[in-house]
Short mmCIF file of N, CA, C and O in Angstrom, two decimals:
data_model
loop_
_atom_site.label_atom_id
_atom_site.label_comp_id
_atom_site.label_asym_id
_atom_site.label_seq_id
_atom_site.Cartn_x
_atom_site.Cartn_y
_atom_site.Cartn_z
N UNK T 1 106.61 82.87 115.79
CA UNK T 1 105.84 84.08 115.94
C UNK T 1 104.53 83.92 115.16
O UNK T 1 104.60 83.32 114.08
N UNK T 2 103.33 84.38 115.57
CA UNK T 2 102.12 84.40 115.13
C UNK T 2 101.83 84.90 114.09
O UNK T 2 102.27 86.04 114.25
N UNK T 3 101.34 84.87 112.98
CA UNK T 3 100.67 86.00 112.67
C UNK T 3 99.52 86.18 112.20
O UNK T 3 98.92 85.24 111.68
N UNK T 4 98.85 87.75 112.33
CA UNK T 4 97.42 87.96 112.87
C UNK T 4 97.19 88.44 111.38
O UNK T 4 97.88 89.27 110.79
N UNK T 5 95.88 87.66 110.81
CA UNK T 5 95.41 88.31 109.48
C UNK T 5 94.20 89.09 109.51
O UNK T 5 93.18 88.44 109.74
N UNK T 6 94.09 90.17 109.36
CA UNK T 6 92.87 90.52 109.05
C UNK T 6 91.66 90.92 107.66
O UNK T 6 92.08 91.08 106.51
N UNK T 7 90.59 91.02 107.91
CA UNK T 7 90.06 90.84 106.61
C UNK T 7 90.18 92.41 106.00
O UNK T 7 90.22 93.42 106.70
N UNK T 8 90.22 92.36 104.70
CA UNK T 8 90.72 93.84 104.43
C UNK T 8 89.47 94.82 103.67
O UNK T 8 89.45 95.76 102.88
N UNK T 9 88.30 93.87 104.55
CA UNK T 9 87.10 94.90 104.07
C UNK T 9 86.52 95.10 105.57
O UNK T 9 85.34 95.46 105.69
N UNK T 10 87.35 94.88 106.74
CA UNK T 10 86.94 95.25 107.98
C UNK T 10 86.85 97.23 108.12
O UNK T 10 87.50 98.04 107.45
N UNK T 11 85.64 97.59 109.43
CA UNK T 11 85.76 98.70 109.32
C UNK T 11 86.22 99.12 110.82
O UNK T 11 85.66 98.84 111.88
N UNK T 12 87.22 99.75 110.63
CA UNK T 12 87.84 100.44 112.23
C UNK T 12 87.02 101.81 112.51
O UNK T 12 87.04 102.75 111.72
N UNK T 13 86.40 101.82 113.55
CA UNK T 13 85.59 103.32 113.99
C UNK T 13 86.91 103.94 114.77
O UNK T 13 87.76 103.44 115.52
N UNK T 14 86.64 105.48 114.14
CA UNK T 14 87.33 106.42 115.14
C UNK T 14 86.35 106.92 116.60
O UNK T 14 85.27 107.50 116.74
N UNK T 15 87.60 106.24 117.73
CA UNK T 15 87.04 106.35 119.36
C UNK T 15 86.95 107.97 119.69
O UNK T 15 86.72 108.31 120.85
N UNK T 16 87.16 108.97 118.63
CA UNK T 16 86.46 110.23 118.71
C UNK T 16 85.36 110.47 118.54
O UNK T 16 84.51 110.74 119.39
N UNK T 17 85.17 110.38 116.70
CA UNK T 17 83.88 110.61 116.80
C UNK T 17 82.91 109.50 116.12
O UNK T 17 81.81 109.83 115.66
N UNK T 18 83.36 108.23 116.08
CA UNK T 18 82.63 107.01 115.62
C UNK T 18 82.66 106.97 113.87
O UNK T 18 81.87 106.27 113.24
N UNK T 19 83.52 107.70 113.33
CA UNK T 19 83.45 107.70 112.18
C UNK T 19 84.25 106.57 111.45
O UNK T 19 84.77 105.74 112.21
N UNK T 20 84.43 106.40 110.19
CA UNK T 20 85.24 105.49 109.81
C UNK T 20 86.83 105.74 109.51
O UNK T 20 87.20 106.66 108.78
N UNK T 21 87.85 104.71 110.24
CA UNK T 21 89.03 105.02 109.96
C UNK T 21 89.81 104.21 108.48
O UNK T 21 89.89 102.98 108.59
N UNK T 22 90.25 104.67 107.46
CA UNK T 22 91.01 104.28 106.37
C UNK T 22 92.50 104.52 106.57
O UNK T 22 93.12 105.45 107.09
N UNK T 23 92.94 103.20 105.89
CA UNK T 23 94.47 103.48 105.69
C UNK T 23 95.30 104.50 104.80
O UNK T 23 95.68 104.08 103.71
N UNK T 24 95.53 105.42 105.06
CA UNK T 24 96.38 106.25 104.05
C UNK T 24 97.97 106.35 104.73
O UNK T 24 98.16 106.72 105.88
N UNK T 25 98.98 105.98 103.86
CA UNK T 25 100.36 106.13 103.97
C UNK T 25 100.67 105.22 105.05
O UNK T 25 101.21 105.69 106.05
N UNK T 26 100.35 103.78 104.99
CA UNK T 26 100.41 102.94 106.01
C UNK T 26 100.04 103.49 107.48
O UNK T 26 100.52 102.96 108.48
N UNK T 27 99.06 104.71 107.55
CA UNK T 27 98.41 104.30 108.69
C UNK T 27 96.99 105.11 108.78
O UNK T 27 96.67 105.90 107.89
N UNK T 28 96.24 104.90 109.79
CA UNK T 28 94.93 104.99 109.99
C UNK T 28 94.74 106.42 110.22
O UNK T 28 95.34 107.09 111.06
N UNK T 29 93.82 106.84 109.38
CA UNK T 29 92.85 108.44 109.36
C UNK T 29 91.70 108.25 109.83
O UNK T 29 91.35 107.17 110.28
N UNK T 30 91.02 109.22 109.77
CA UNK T 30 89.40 109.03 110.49
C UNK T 30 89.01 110.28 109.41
O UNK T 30 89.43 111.44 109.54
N UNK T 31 88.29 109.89 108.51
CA UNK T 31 87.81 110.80 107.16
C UNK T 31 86.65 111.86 108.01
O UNK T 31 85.86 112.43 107.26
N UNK T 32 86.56 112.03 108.89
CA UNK T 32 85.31 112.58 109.58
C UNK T 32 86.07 113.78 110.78
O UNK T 32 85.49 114.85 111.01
N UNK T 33 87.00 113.53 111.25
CA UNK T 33 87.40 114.45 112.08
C UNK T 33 89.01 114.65 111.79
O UNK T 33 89.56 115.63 112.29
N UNK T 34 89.63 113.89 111.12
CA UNK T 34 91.35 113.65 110.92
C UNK T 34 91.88 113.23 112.07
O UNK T 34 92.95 113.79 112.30
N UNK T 35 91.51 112.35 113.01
CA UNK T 35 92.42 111.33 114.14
C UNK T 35 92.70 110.92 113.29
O UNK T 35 92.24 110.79 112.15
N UNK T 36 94.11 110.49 114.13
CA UNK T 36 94.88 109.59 113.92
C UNK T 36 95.56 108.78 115.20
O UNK T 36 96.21 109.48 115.98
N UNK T 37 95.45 107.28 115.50
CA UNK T 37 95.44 106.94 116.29
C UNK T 37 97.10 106.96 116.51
O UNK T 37 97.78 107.22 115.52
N UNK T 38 97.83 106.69 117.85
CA UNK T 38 99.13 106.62 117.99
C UNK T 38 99.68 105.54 117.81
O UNK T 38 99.21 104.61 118.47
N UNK T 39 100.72 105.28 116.97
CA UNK T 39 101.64 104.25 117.23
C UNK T 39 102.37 103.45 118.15
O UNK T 39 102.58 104.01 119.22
N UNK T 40 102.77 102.41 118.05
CA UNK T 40 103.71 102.02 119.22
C UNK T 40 104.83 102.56 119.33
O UNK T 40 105.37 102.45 120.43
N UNK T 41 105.33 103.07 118.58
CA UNK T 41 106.51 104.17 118.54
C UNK T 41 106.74 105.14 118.62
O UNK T 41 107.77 105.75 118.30
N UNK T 42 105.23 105.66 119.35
CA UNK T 42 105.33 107.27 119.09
C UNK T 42 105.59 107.57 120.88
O UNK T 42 105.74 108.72 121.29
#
């Protein structure tokens, strides 16, 4: 199995409103509107 590293000063935009998404509680916020993107489990 692969695995995928990423750099941990990368920045994820929220596809709402282009803002920046941060990790809080192992998963992604958007400090600008509160998305949150969906899981594979959801």
């Amino acid at each position: 199995m692969a695995i995928s590293q990423r750099s941990p000063d990368t920045d994820y935009r929220c596809p709402d409103c282009s803002g920046v998404l941060t990790a809080r509680y192992d998963s992604l916020v958007c400090d600008d509107c509160g998305y949150t993107p969906r899981h594979g489990s959801d």
